[in-house]
């Protein structure tokens, strides 16, 4: 959803970067399942270039458009067979950092909560798995819970996990919003964060530092992402070739998952 706090923040920085170059911004949300939707949008000549925010399940549509249209940049992960230029965070390392922090602090059984079937989130799950492997620990598939970014699914999943007796003492959430929903579910179940269950999110949205407890999270460099997306786009508008970029992330330790 466009109203998601992370995307609102990213759109703000994108607007600043584009406005500084004296261009206008057209915001379009296109939910069509037809893989040719982006090609139709390009042919409409409504814009000089396109920044696509998020890949979701639209990898085929992005590849089709990129094959014939150069001024196109995507916020997301590099995928096999990718024909388009992308800019994204190091989601794998973010997942590894978050999970390793929880394990180093003494947590033994960690939930992963999020839509792991989506690009970017799948890499966060791979980082979660890698951190377990680095410490010689198995991953219990029953601790990987699917949840959407919006709605109550994350709350419902964690609430069901506690009520069903699933044993866990840590949560790595695929976004800050999911993490905050998980904390609410824990509190509704009579559990305390971080005393009983530590929680780590992903993004470092404005809500992360303002929540109670303040949220430990993986920080994406949103200003840097926006600047790289716009720089790549304008270079491509000038006919230059650009390669995909992966920006580093870092762990911000706060109250919800204190240090060891």
PDB file of N, CA and C in Angstrom, residues 25-74:
ATOM      1  N   UNK A  25       6.609  14.937 -10.730  1.00  0.00           N
ATOM      2  CA  UNK A  25       6.422  13.544 -10.336  1.00  0.00           C
ATOM      3  C   UNK A  25       4.983  13.125 -10.595  1.00  0.00           C
ATOM      4  N   UNK A  26       4.825  11.995 -11.264  1.00  0.00           N
ATOM      5  CA  UNK A  26       3.508  11.395 -11.475  1.00  0.00           C
ATOM      6  C   UNK A  26       3.491  10.063 -10.738  1.00  0.00           C
ATOM      7  N   UNK A  27       2.589   9.912  -9.778  1.00  0.00           N
ATOM      8  CA  UNK A  27       2.490   8.699  -8.987  1.00  0.00           C
ATOM      9  C   UNK A  27       1.354   7.836  -9.527  1.00  0.00           C
ATOM     10  N   UNK A  28       1.683   6.618  -9.942  1.00  0.00           N
ATOM     11  CA  UNK A  28       0.701   5.703 -10.533  1.00  0.00           C
ATOM     12  C   UNK A  28       0.754   4.381  -9.795  1.00  0.00           C
ATOM     13  N   UNK A  29      -0.412   3.878  -9.411  1.00  0.00           N
ATOM     14  CA  UNK A  29      -0.489   2.532  -8.842  1.00  0.00           C
ATOM     15  C   UNK A  29      -1.219   1.657  -9.845  1.00  0.00           C
ATOM     16  N   UNK A  30      -0.540   0.633 -10.342  1.00  0.00           N
ATOM     17  CA  UNK A  30      -1.082  -0.206 -11.413  1.00  0.00           C
ATOM     18  C   UNK A  30      -1.152  -1.653 -10.928  1.00  0.00           C
ATOM     19  N   UNK A  31      -2.320  -2.116 -10.517  1.00  0.00           N
ATOM     20  CA  UNK A  31      -2.427  -3.469  -9.955  1.00  0.00           C
ATOM     21  C   UNK A  31      -2.719  -4.555 -10.987  1.00  0.00           C
ATOM     22  N   UNK A  32      -2.635  -4.262 -12.263  1.00  0.00           N
ATOM     23  CA  UNK A  32      -3.046  -5.221 -13.294  1.00  0.00           C
ATOM     24  C   UNK A  32      -2.190  -6.491 -13.252  1.00  0.00           C
ATOM     25  N   UNK A  33      -2.817  -7.665 -13.336  1.00  0.00           N
ATOM     26  CA  UNK A  33      -2.052  -8.924 -13.402  1.00  0.00           C
ATOM     27  C   UNK A  33      -1.477  -9.196 -14.791  1.00  0.00           C
ATOM     28  N   UNK A  34      -1.868  -8.408 -15.779  1.00  0.00           N
ATOM     29  CA  UNK A  34      -1.395  -8.585 -17.149  1.00  0.00           C
ATOM     30  C   UNK A  34       0.064  -8.150 -17.236  1.00  0.00           C
ATOM     31  N   UNK A  35       0.937  -9.021 -17.742  1.00  0.00           N
ATOM     32  CA  UNK A  35       2.367  -8.736 -17.793  1.00  0.00           C
ATOM     33  C   UNK A  35       2.717  -7.601 -18.745  1.00  0.00           C
ATOM     34  N   UNK A  36       1.770  -7.135 -19.545  1.00  0.00           N
ATOM     35  CA  UNK A  36       2.043  -6.052 -20.500  1.00  0.00           C
ATOM     36  C   UNK A  36       1.618  -4.675 -19.974  1.00  0.00           C
ATOM     37  N   UNK A  37       1.234  -4.591 -18.696  1.00  0.00           N
ATOM     38  CA  UNK A  37       0.739  -3.312 -18.164  1.00  0.00           C
ATOM     39  C   UNK A  37       1.799  -2.227 -18.237  1.00  0.00           C
ATOM     40  N   UNK A  38       3.055  -2.596 -17.940  1.00  0.00           N
ATOM     41  CA  UNK A  38       4.102  -1.583 -17.936  1.00  0.00           C
ATOM     42  C   UNK A  38       4.411  -1.114 -19.354  1.00  0.00           C
ATOM     43  N   UNK A  39       4.373  -2.034 -20.307  1.00  0.00           N
ATOM     44  CA  UNK A  39       4.567  -1.645 -21.699  1.00  0.00           C
ATOM     45  C   UNK A  39       3.509  -0.665 -22.160  1.00  0.00           C
ATOM     46  N   UNK A  40       2.262  -0.896 -21.750  1.00  0.00           N
ATOM     47  CA  UNK A  40       1.190   0.041 -22.110  1.00  0.00           C
ATOM     48  C   UNK A  40       1.410   1.404 -21.466  1.00  0.00           C
ATOM     49  N   UNK A  41       1.889   1.397 -20.223  1.00  0.00           N
ATOM     50  CA  UNK A  41       2.157   2.661 -19.540  1.00  0.00           C
ATOM     51  C   UNK A  41       3.280   3.423 -20.223  1.00  0.00           C
ATOM     52  N   UNK A  42       4.312   2.719 -20.648  1.00  0.00           N
ATOM     53  CA  UNK A  42       5.420   3.353 -21.376  1.00  0.00           C
ATOM     54  C   UNK A  42       4.914   3.962 -22.684  1.00  0.00           C
ATOM     55  N   UNK A  43       4.101   3.208 -23.426  1.00  0.00           N
ATOM     56  CA  UNK A  43       3.610   3.693 -24.721  1.00  0.00           C
ATOM     57  C   UNK A  43       2.649   4.869 -24.585  1.00  0.00           C
ATOM     58  N   UNK A  44       2.086   5.056 -23.402  1.00  0.00           N
ATOM     59  CA  UNK A  44       1.174   6.181 -23.204  1.00  0.00           C
ATOM     60  C   UNK A  44       1.901   7.521 -23.232  1.00  0.00           C
ATOM     61  N   UNK A  45       3.231   7.475 -23.077  1.00  0.00           N
ATOM     62  CA  UNK A  45       4.069   8.683 -23.112  1.00  0.00           C
ATOM     63  C   UNK A  45       3.643   9.707 -22.052  1.00  0.00           C
ATOM     64  N   UNK A  46       3.192   9.192 -20.926  1.00  0.00           N
ATOM     65  CA  UNK A  46       2.803  10.075 -19.833  1.00  0.00           C
ATOM     66  C   UNK A  46       4.013  10.569 -19.043  1.00  0.00           C
ATOM     67  N   UNK A  47       5.160   9.929 -19.232  1.00  0.00           N
ATOM     68  CA  UNK A  47       6.335  10.284 -18.446  1.00  0.00           C
ATOM     69  C   UNK A  47       7.594  10.110 -19.283  1.00  0.00           C
ATOM     70  N   UNK A  48       8.648  10.807 -18.873  1.00  0.00           N
ATOM     71  CA  UNK A  48       9.949  10.695 -19.550  1.00  0.00           C
ATOM     72  C   UNK A  48      10.726   9.471 -19.091  1.00  0.00           C
ATOM     73  N   UNK A  49      10.417   8.977 -17.907  1.00  0.00           N
ATOM     74  CA  UNK A  49      11.108   7.809 -17.373  1.00  0.00           C
ATOM     75  C   UNK A  49      10.322   7.264 -16.191  1.00  0.00           C
ATOM     76  N   UNK A  50      10.697   6.058 -15.748  1.00  0.00           N
ATOM     77  CA  UNK A  50       9.925   5.378 -14.718  1.00  0.00           C
ATOM     78  C   UNK A  50      10.826   4.822 -13.623  1.00  0.00           C
ATOM     79  N   UNK A  51      10.422   5.067 -12.371  1.00  0.00           N
ATOM     80  CA  UNK A  51      10.975   4.372 -11.214  1.00  0.00           C
ATOM     81  C   UNK A  51       9.866   3.471 -10.681  1.00  0.00           C
ATOM     82  N   UNK A  52      10.104   2.186 -10.696  1.00  0.00           N
ATOM     83  CA  UNK A  52       9.129   1.219 -10.205  1.00  0.00           C
ATOM     84  C   UNK A  52       9.529   0.845  -8.782  1.00  0.00           C
ATOM     85  N   UNK A  53       8.632   1.055  -7.843  1.00  0.00           N
ATOM     86  CA  UNK A  53       8.930   0.791  -6.438  1.00  0.00           C
ATOM     87  C   UNK A  53       8.361  -0.572  -6.063  1.00  0.00           C
ATOM     88  N   UNK A  54       9.255  -1.552  -5.956  1.00  0.00           N
ATOM     89  CA  UNK A  54       8.851  -2.893  -5.572  1.00  0.00           C
ATOM     90  C   UNK A  54       8.660  -3.805  -6.769  1.00  0.00           C
ATOM     91  N   UNK A  55       9.109  -5.030  -6.641  1.00  0.00           N
ATOM     92  CA  UNK A  55       8.974  -6.010  -7.723  1.00  0.00           C
ATOM     93  C   UNK A  55       7.729  -6.871  -7.568  1.00  0.00           C
ATOM     94  N   UNK A  56       7.386  -7.188  -6.308  1.00  0.00           N
ATOM     95  CA  UNK A  56       6.260  -8.066  -6.034  1.00  0.00           C
ATOM     96  C   UNK A  56       6.352  -9.296  -6.943  1.00  0.00           C
ATOM     97  N   UNK A  57       5.282  -9.587  -7.695  1.00  0.00           N
ATOM     98  CA  UNK A  57       5.299 -10.725  -8.620  1.00  0.00           C
ATOM     99  C   UNK A  57       5.371 -10.248 -10.074  1.00  0.00           C
ATOM    100  N   UNK A  58       5.952  -9.057 -10.279  1.00  0.00           N
ATOM    101  CA  UNK A  58       5.936  -8.420 -11.595  1.00  0.00           C
ATOM    102  C   UNK A  58       7.270  -8.517 -12.335  1.00  0.00           C
ATOM    103  N   UNK A  59       8.079  -9.520 -12.004  1.00  0.00           N
ATOM    104  CA  UNK A  59       9.392  -9.668 -12.640  1.00  0.00           C
ATOM    105  C   UNK A  59       9.261  -9.799 -14.162  1.00  0.00           C
ATOM    106  N   UNK A  60       8.281 -10.568 -14.626  1.00  0.00           N
ATOM    107  CA  UNK A  60       8.093 -10.755 -16.073  1.00  0.00           C
ATOM    108  C   UNK A  60       7.723  -9.435 -16.741  1.00  0.00           C
ATOM    109  N   UNK A  61       6.812  -8.684 -16.145  1.00  0.00           N
ATOM    110  CA  UNK A  61       6.394  -7.401 -16.727  1.00  0.00           C
ATOM    111  C   UNK A  61       7.566  -6.428 -16.793  1.00  0.00           C
ATOM    112  N   UNK A  62       8.394  -6.412 -15.776  1.00  0.00           N
ATOM    113  CA  UNK A  62       9.558  -5.519 -15.746  1.00  0.00           C
ATOM    114  C   UNK A  62      10.559  -5.912 -16.823  1.00  0.00           C
ATOM    115  N   UNK A  63      10.795  -7.195 -16.983  1.00  0.00           N
ATOM    116  CA  UNK A  63      11.733  -7.658 -18.008  1.00  0.00           C
ATOM    117  C   UNK A  63      11.221  -7.336 -19.408  1.00  0.00           C
ATOM    118  N   UNK A  64       9.928  -7.518 -19.645  1.00  0.00           N
ATOM    119  CA  UNK A  64       9.362  -7.221 -20.962  1.00  0.00           C
ATOM    120  C   UNK A  64       9.554  -5.756 -21.331  1.00  0.00           C
ATOM    121  N   UNK A  65       9.287  -4.863 -20.377  1.00  0.00           N
ATOM    122  CA  UNK A  65       9.432  -3.438 -20.656  1.00  0.00           C
ATOM    123  C   UNK A  65      10.886  -3.047 -20.819  1.00  0.00           C
ATOM    124  N   UNK A  66      11.767  -3.602 -19.967  1.00  0.00           N
ATOM    125  CA  UNK A  66      13.181  -3.229 -20.011  1.00  0.00           C
ATOM    126  C   UNK A  66      13.850  -3.655 -21.314  1.00  0.00           C
ATOM    127  N   UNK A  67      13.287  -4.669 -21.977  1.00  0.00           N
ATOM    128  CA  UNK A  67      13.875  -5.118 -23.228  1.00  0.00           C
ATOM    129  C   UNK A  67      13.779  -4.093 -24.344  1.00  0.00           C
ATOM    130  N   UNK A  68      12.828  -3.164 -24.232  1.00  0.00           N
ATOM    131  CA  UNK A  68      12.631  -2.188 -25.316  1.00  0.00           C
ATOM    132  C   UNK A  68      12.672  -0.746 -24.824  1.00  0.00           C
ATOM    133  N   UNK A  69      12.818  -0.550 -23.516  1.00  0.00           N
ATOM    134  CA  UNK A  69      12.713   0.797 -22.956  1.00  0.00           C
ATOM    135  C   UNK A  69      13.822   0.997 -21.935  1.00  0.00           C
ATOM    136  N   UNK A  70      14.668   2.012 -22.145  1.00  0.00           N
ATOM    137  CA  UNK A  70      15.860   2.175 -21.313  1.00  0.00           C
ATOM    138  C   UNK A  70      15.644   2.982 -20.030  1.00  0.00           C
ATOM    139  N   UNK A  71      14.915   4.105 -20.039  1.00  0.00           N
ATOM    140  CA  UNK A  71      14.824   4.917 -18.816  1.00  0.00           C
ATOM    141  C   UNK A  71      13.875   4.313 -17.782  1.00  0.00           C
ATOM    142  N   UNK A  72      14.300   3.191 -17.223  1.00  0.00           N
ATOM    143  CA  UNK A  72      13.493   2.429 -16.283  1.00  0.00           C
ATOM    144  C   UNK A  72      14.414   1.887 -15.189  1.00  0.00           C
ATOM    145  N   UNK A  73      14.107   2.188 -13.931  1.00  0.00           N
ATOM    146  CA  UNK A  73      14.885   1.697 -12.792  1.00  0.00           C
ATOM    147  C   UNK A  73      13.901   1.164 -11.755  1.00  0.00           C
ATOM    148  N   UNK A  74      14.292   0.081 -11.091  1.00  0.00           N
ATOM    149  CA  UNK A  74      13.397  -0.617 -10.166  1.00  0.00           C
ATOM    150  C   UNK A  74      14.005  -0.647  -8.771  1.00  0.00           C
TER     151      UNK A  74
END
